[in-house]
PDB file of C-alpha atoms in Angstrom:
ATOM      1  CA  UNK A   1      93.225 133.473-159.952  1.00  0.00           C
ATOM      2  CA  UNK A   2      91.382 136.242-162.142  1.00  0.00           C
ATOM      3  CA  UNK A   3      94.570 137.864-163.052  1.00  0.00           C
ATOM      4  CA  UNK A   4      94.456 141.973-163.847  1.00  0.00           C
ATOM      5  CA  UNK A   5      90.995 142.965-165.004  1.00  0.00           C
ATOM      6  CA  UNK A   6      90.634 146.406-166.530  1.00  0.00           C
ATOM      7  CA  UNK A   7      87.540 147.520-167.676  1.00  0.00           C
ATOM      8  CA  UNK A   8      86.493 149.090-170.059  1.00  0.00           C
ATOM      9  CA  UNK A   9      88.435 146.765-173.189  1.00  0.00           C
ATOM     10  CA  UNK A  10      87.363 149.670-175.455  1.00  0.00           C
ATOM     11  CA  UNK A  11      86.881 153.185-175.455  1.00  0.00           C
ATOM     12  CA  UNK A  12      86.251 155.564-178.004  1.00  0.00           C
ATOM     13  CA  UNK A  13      85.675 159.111-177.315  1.00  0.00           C
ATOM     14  CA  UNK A  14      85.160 162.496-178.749  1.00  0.00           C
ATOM     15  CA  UNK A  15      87.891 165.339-177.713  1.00  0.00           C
ATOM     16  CA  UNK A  16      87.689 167.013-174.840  1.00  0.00           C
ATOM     17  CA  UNK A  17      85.473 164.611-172.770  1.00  0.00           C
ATOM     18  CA  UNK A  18      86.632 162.685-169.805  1.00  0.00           C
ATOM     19  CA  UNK A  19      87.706 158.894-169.925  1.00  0.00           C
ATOM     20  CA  UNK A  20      88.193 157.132-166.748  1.00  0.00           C
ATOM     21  CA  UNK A  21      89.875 153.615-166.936  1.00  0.00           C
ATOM     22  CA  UNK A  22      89.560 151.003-164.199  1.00  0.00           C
ATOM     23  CA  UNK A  23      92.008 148.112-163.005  1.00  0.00           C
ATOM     24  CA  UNK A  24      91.494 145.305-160.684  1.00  0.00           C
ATOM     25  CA  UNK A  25      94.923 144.321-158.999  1.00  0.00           C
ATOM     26  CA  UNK A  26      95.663 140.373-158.465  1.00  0.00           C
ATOM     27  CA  UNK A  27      94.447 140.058-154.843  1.00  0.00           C
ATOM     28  CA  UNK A  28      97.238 139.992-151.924  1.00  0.00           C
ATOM     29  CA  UNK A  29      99.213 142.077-154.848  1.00  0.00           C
ATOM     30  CA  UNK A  30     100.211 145.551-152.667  1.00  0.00           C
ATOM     31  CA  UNK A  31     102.091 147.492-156.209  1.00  0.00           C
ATOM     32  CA  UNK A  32      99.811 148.907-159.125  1.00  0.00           C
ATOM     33  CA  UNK A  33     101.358 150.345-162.070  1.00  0.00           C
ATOM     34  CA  UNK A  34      99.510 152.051-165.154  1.00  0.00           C
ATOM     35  CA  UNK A  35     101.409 151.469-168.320  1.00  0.00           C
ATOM     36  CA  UNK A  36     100.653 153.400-172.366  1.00  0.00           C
ATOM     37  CA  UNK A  37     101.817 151.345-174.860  1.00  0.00           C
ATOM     38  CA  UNK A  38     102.192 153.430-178.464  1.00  0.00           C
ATOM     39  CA  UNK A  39     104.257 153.027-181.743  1.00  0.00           C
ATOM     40  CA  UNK A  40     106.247 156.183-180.958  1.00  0.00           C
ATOM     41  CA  UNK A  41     106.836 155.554-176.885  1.00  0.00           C
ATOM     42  CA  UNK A  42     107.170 151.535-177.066  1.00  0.00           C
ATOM     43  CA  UNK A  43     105.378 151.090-173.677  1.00  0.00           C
ATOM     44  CA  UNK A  44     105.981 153.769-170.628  1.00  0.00           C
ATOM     45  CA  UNK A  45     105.221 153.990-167.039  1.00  0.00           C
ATOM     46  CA  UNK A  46     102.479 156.604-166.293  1.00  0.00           C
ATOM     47  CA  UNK A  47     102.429 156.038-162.074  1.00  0.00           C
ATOM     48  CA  UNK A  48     102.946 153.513-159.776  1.00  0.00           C
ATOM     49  CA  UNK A  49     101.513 152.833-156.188  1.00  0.00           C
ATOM     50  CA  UNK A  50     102.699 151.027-153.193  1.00  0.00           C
ATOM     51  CA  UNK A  51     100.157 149.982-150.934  1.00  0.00           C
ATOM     52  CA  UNK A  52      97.554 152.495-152.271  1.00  0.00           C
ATOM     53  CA  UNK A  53     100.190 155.242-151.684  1.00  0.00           C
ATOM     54  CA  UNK A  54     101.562 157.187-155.478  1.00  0.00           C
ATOM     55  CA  UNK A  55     105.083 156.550-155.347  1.00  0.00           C
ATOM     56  CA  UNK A  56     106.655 157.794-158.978  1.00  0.00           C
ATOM     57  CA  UNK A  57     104.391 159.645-161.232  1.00  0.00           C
ATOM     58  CA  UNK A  58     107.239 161.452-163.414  1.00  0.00           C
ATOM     59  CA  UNK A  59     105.804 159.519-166.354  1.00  0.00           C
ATOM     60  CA  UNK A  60     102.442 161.457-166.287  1.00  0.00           C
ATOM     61  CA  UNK A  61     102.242 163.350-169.477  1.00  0.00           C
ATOM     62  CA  UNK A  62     100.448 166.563-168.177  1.00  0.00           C
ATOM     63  CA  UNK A  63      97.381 167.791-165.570  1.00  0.00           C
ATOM     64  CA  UNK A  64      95.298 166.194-167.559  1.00  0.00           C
ATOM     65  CA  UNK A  65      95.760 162.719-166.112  1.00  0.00           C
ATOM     66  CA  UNK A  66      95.197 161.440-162.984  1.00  0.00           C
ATOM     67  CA  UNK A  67      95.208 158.277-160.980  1.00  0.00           C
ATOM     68  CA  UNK A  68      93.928 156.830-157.942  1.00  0.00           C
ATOM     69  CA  UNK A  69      94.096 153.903-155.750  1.00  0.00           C
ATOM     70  CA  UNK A  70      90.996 154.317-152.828  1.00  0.00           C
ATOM     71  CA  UNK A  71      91.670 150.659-151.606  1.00  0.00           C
ATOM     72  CA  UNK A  72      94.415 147.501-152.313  1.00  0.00           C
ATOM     73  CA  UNK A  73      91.317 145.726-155.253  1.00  0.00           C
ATOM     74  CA  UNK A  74      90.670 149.157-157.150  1.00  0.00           C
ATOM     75  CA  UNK A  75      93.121 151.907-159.380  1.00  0.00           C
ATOM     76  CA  UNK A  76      91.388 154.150-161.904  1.00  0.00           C
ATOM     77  CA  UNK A  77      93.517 156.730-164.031  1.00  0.00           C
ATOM     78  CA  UNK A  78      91.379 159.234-165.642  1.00  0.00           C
ATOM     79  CA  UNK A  79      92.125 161.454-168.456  1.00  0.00           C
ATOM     80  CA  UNK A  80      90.333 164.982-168.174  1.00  0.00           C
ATOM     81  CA  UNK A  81      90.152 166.576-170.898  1.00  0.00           C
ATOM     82  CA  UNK A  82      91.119 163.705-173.419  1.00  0.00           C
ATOM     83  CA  UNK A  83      93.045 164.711-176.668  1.00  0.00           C
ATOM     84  CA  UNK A  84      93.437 162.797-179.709  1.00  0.00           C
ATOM     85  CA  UNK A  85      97.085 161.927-178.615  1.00  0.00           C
ATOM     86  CA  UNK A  86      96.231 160.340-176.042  1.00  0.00           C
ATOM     87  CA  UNK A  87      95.064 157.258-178.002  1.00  0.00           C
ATOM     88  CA  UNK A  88      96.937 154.851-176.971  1.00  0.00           C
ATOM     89  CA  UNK A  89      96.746 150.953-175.014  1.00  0.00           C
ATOM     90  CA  UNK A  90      96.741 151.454-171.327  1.00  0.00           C
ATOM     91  CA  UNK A  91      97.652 148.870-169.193  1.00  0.00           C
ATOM     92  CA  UNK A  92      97.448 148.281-165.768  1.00  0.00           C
ATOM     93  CA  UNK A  93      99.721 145.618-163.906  1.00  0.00           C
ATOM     94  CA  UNK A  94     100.310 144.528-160.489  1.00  0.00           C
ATOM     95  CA  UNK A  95     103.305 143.133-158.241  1.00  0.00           C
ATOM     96  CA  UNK A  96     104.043 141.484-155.392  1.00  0.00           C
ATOM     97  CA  UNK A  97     106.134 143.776-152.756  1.00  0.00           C
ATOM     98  CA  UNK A  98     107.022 147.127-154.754  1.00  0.00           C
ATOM     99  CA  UNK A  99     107.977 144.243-157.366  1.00  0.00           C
ATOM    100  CA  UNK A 100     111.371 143.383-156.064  1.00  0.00           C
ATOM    101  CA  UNK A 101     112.549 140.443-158.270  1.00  0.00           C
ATOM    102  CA  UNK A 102     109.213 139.263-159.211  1.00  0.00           C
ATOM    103  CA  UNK A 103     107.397 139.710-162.104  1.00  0.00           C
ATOM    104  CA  UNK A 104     104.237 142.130-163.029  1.00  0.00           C
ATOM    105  CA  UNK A 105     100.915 141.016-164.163  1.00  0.00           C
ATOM    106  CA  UNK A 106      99.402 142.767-166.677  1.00  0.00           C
ATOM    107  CA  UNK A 107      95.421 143.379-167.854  1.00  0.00           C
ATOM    108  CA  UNK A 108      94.747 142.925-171.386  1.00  0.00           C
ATOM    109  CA  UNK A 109      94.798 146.767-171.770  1.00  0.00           C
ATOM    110  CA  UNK A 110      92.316 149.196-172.472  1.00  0.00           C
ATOM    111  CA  UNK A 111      92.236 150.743-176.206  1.00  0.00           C
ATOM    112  CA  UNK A 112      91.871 154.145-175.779  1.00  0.00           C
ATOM    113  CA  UNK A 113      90.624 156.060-179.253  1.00  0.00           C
ATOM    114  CA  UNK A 114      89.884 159.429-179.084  1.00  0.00           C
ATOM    115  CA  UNK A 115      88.376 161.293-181.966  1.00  0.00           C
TER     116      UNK A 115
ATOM    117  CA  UNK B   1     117.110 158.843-173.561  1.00  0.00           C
ATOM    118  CA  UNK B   2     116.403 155.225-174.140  1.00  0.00           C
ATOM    119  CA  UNK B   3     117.940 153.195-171.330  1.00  0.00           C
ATOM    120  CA  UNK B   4     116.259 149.565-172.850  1.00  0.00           C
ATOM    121  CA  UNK B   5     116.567 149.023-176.303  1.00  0.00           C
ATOM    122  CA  UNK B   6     115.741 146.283-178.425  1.00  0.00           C
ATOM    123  CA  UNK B   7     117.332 146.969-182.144  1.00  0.00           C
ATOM    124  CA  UNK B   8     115.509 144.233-183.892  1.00  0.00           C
ATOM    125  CA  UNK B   9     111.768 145.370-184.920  1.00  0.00           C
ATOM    126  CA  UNK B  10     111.360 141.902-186.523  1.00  0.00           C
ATOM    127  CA  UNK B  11     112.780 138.527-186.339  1.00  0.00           C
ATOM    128  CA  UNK B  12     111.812 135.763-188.447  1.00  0.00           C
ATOM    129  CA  UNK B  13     112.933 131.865-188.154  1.00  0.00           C
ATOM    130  CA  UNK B  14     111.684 128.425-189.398  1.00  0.00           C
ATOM    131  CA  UNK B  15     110.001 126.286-186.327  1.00  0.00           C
ATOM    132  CA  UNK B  16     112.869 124.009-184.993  1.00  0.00           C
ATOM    133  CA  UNK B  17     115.415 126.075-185.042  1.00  0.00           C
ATOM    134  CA  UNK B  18     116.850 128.616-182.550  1.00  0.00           C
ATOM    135  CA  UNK B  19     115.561 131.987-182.076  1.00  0.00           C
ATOM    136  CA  UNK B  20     117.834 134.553-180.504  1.00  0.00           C
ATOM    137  CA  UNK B  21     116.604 137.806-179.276  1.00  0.00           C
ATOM    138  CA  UNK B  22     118.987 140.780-178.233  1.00  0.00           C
ATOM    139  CA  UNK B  23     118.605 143.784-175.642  1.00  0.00           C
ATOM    140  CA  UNK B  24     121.349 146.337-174.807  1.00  0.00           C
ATOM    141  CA  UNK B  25     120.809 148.595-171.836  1.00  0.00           C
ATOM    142  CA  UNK B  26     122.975 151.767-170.805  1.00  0.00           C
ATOM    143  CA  UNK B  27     122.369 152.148-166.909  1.00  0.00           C
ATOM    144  CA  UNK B  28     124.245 150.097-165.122  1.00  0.00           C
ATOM    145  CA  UNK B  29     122.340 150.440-162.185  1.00  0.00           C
ATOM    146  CA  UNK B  30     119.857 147.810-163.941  1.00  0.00           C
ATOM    147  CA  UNK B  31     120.351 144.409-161.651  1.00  0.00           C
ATOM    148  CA  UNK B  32     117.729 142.724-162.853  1.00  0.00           C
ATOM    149  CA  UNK B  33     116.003 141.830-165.817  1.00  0.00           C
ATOM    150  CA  UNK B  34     113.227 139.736-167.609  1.00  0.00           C
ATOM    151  CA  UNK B  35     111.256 139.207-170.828  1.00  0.00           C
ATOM    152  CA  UNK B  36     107.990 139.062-171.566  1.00  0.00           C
ATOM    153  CA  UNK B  37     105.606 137.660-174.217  1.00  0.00           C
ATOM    154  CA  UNK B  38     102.804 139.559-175.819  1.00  0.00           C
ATOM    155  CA  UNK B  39      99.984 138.029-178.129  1.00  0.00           C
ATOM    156  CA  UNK B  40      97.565 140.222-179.636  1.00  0.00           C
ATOM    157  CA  UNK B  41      94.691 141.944-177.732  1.00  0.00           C
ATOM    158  CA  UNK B  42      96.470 140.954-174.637  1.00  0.00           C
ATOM    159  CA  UNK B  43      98.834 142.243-171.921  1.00  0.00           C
ATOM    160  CA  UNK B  44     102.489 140.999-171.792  1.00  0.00           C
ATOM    161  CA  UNK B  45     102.903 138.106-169.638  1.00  0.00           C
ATOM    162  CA  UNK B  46     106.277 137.254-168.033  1.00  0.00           C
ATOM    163  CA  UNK B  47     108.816 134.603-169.362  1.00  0.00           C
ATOM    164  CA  UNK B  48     112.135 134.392-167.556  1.00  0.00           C
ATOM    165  CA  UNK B  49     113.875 136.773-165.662  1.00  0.00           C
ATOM    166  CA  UNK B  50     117.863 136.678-164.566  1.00  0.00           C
ATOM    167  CA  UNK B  51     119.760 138.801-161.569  1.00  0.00           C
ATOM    168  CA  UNK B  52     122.683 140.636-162.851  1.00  0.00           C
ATOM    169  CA  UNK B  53     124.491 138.281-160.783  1.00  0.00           C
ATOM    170  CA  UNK B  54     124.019 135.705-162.707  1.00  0.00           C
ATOM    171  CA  UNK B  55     125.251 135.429-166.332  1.00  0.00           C
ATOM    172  CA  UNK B  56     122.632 132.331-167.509  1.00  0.00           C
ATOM    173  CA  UNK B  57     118.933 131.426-166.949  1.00  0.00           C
ATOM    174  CA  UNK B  58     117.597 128.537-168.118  1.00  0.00           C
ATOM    175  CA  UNK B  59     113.837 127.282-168.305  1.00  0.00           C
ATOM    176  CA  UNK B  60     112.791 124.735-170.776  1.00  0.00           C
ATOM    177  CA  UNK B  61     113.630 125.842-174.543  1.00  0.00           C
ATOM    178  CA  UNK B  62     114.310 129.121-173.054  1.00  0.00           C
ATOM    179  CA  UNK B  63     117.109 130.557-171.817  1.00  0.00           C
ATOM    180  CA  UNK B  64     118.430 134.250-170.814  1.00  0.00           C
ATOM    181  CA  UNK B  65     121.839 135.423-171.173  1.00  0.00           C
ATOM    182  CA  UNK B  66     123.473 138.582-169.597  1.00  0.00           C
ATOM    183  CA  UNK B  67     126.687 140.184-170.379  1.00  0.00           C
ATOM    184  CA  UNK B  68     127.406 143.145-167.677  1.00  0.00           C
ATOM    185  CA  UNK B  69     130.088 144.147-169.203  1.00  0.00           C
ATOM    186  CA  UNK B  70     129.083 144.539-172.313  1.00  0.00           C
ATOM    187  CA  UNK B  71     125.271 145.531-170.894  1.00  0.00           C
ATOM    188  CA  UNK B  72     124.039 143.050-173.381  1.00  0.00           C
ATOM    189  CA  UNK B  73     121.289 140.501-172.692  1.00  0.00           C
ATOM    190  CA  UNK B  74     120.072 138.106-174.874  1.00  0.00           C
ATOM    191  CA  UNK B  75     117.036 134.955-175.380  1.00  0.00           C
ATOM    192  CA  UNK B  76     117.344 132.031-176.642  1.00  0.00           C
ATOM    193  CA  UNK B  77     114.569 129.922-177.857  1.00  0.00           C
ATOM    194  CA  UNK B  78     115.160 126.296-179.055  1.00  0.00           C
ATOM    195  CA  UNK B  79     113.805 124.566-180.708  1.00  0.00           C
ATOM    196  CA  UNK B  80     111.325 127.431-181.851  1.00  0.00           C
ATOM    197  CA  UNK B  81     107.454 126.666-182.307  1.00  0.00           C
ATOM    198  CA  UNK B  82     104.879 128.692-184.535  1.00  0.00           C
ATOM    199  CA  UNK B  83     103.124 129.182-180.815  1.00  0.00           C
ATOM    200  CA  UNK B  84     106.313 131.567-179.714  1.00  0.00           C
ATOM    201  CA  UNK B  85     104.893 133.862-182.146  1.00  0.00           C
ATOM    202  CA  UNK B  86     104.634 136.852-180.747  1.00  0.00           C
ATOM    203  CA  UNK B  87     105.896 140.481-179.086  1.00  0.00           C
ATOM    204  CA  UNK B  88     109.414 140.079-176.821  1.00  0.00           C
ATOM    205  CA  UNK B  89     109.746 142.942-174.730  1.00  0.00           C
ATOM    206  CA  UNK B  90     113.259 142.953-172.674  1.00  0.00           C
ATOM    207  CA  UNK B  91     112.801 144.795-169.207  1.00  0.00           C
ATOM    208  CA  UNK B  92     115.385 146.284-166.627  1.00  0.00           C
ATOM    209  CA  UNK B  93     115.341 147.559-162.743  1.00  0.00           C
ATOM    210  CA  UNK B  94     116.594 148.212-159.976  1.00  0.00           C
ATOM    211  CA  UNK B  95     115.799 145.562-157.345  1.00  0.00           C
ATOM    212  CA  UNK B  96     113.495 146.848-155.378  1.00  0.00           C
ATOM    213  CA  UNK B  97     112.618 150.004-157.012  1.00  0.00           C
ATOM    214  CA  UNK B  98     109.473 148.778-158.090  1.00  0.00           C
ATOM    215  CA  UNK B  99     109.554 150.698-161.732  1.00  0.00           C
ATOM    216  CA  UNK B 100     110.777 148.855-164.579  1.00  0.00           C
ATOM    217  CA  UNK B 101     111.664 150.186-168.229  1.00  0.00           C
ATOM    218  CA  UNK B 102     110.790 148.743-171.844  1.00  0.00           C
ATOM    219  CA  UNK B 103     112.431 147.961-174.735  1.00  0.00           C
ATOM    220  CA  UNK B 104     110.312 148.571-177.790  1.00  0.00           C
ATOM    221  CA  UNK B 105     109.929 145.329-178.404  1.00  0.00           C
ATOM    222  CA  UNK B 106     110.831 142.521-180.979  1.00  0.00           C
ATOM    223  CA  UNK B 107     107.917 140.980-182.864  1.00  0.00           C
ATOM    224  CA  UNK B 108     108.772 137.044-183.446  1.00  0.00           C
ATOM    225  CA  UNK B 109     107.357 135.242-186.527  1.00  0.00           C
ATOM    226  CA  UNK B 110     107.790 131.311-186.266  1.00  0.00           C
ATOM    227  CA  UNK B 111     107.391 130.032-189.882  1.00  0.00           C
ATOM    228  CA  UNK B 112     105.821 126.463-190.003  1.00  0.00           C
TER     229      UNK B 112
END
């Protein structure tokens, strides 16, 4: 099993451009969540998905930031434009089953840096 | 509002003895709960988990306790091991509502 793979590991950026980052779910896994992990928020649901659908995006900051889910292998949450607060780790995980009482599986994070 | 918290930033013990990790919660819808690990440069990975109704967990050195009433849920790690060093973040939901919240975390530092 690959696990969560999010690509890119690292991005650095200048203000006002557009990042897009990409996860890989855990195959036969039907929940995706996109996580930010900072020192002043601790780590905090963006969006979640059930079977490709969006179910609970409250956590998005602001228009700026989007996600998608086209297909069950393949999320991408995209940041247009980026701000300097918005550095930040973003993680993706996945679930079995709109998680129930199983765990999630998390990437290794992207490291978002934007200048 | 912070509905997870973890009120340790730090914890540091000497390898062999027992680590204990706390978590208090305020929603008392939480019915389930777990920990997870994080190393460096890498995503947390899950631990050990325990259903509100249930008031122990055990697996190996670790081992999960819950206190509903006092919404109170601590780990236990014994004997301790300078591998264990790492981030503990304590995690609530509801069953089945997919979403879980955070604590902040507690970094763990296992002296040789």
């Amino acid at each position: 099993d690959a696990g969560v793979i999010q690509s890119p590991r690292h991005e650095v950026t200048e203000m006002g451009q557009e990042v897009t980052l990409r996860c890989k779910p855990i195959s036969g896994h039907n929940s995706l969540f996109w996580y930010r992990q900072t020192m002043m928020r601790g780590l905090e649901l963006l969006i979640y998905f059930n079977n490709n659908v969006p179910i609970d995006d409250s956590g998005m900051p602001e228009d700026r930031f989007s996600a998608k889910m086209p297909n069950a292998s393949f999320s991408t949450l995209k940041i247009q434009p980026s701000e300097p607060r918005d550095s930040a780790v973003y993680f993706c995980a996945s679930s079995l089953a709109g998680g129930g009482t199983g765990p999630l599986h998390f990437g290794n994070g992207t490291r978002l840096t934007v200048t | 509002d912070q509905q997870v918290k973890q009120n340790s930033p730090s914890l540091s013990v000497q390898e062999g003895r027992i680590s204990i990790l706390n978590c208090d919660y305020t929603n008392s819808m939480f019915d389930y709960f777990l920990w997870y690990k994080k190393y460096p440069a890498e995503g947390p990975t899950f631990l050990i988990s325990i259903s509100s109704i249930k008031d122990k967990n055990e697996d190996g050195r670790f081992t999960v306790f819950l206190n509903k009433s006092a919404k109170h849920l601590s780990l236990h790690i014994v004997p301790s091991q300078p591998g264990d060093s790492a981030v503990y973040f304590c995690a609530a939901r509801y069953t089945n509502a997919g979403k879980s919240t955070f604590g902040d975390g507690t970094t763990l530092t296992v002296k040789p």
